[in-house]
Amino acid sequence: MRMSLRATILNHWLRWTEKPFLTRATSPRALRISFELKAALFFRGPLGVLAEWADLAGKPALKLRATTDETAPVLLYFHGGGFVFGSPRTIAKMVAHLAKKSNARAVLPQYPLATEAPFPAATEHAYASYRALVDQGVNPAQIIIGGDSAGGNLALSLLAQIIAAGVFALSPVTDLTYSGDSVTANAETEVVLPASRMTDMTEAYIPDHPRDDPRVSPLFADFHGAPPVWLAVADTEILRDDTLRMAERLRAQGAPVDLTVEHDLPHVWPMFHTLIPEAHETLNALADWIRVQTRASAATR
């Protein structure tokens, strides 16, 4: 796919503004405020999707309803932000577009963030959120789990523990040992994430825990019997190899994998659905995949 002019402009803007900000910022509060403001300013959701907050597993969750069908698939989605910042609000408009395209409902848990709540708080709440949906009567065969970046980590960590129709992850971090070559090889081509800050993020999330534990680095988990997985990353990201090696491991253990690798798009580019056409192209492809998985699960349950 040839990159659009708008994506080229976005890359320059992110390189000149967002990447330097993430390089300099040291306060979780500053990161959180900045991300919330930018998400409110730059992103727009679709018409016809209702949003409401509700309790899920003892914490707030944002529920998005793109259909009145109570049997429609449920997207259990975990936001990104390096385990330190971000919230359901910062990614809700992208997920609303995805829910509308796939005729689904969505639930976005507000999971605990580091540094206040380091590992295992986020992973435990992710699992508790899944269990709460099942306890509410949602059929596991109609649950699709997803996430971006750090949220993709949580989604893939859940994959090794639960039953679902499928799991998807956008530019996920899957290896907190950072052993992939792209962490250093793509340090300059990456337009959003500063490679120099990855260790800081890890220290905040898992200060005193082995980084190759499959619960924090799903690249090392056992995925035998896993449902279909959909992964997307750009070839210029520092997390490129996290996704490519994740796909290899899943396939080696028998899991069906759909892998999308785009050229020179920014980290979690579907987030920029208001700004670049590539975002909607990817969301359309993902929505098609979601419909296929939930139809197949419904037919066999």
PDB file of C-alpha atoms in Angstrom, residues 175 178-187 237-242 245:
ATOM      1  CA  ASP A 175       8.847  -8.826  24.860  1.00  0.00           C
ATOM      2  CA  TYR A 178      13.606  -6.001  24.407  1.00  0.00           C
ATOM      3  CA  SER A 179      15.636  -8.655  22.632  1.00  0.00           C
ATOM      4  CA  GLY A 180      14.227  -7.856  19.185  1.00  0.00           C
ATOM      5  CA  ASP A 181      16.652  -6.273  16.705  1.00  0.00           C
ATOM      6  CA  SER A 182      14.153  -3.553  15.721  1.00  0.00           C
ATOM      7  CA  VAL A 183      14.372  -1.871  19.140  1.00  0.00           C
ATOM      8  CA  THR A 184      17.770  -0.539  18.098  1.00  0.00           C
ATOM      9  CA  ALA A 185      17.637  -0.939  14.299  1.00  0.00           C
ATOM     10  CA  ASN A 186      14.477   1.210  14.025  1.00  0.00           C
ATOM     11  CA  ALA A 187      15.328   3.731  16.727  1.00  0.00           C
ATOM     12  CA  GLU A 237       8.477   0.711  14.389  1.00  0.00           C
ATOM     13  CA  ILE A 238      10.828  -0.207  17.200  1.00  0.00           C
ATOM     14  CA  LEU A 239       8.239  -2.863  18.157  1.00  0.00           C
ATOM     15  CA  ARG A 240       8.250  -4.427  14.676  1.00  0.00           C
ATOM     16  CA  ASP A 241      10.050  -7.556  15.837  1.00  0.00           C
ATOM     17  CA  ASP A 242       7.748  -7.920  18.848  1.00  0.00           C
ATOM     18  CA  ARG A 245       8.251 -12.914  16.413  1.00  0.00           C
TER      19      ARG A 245
END
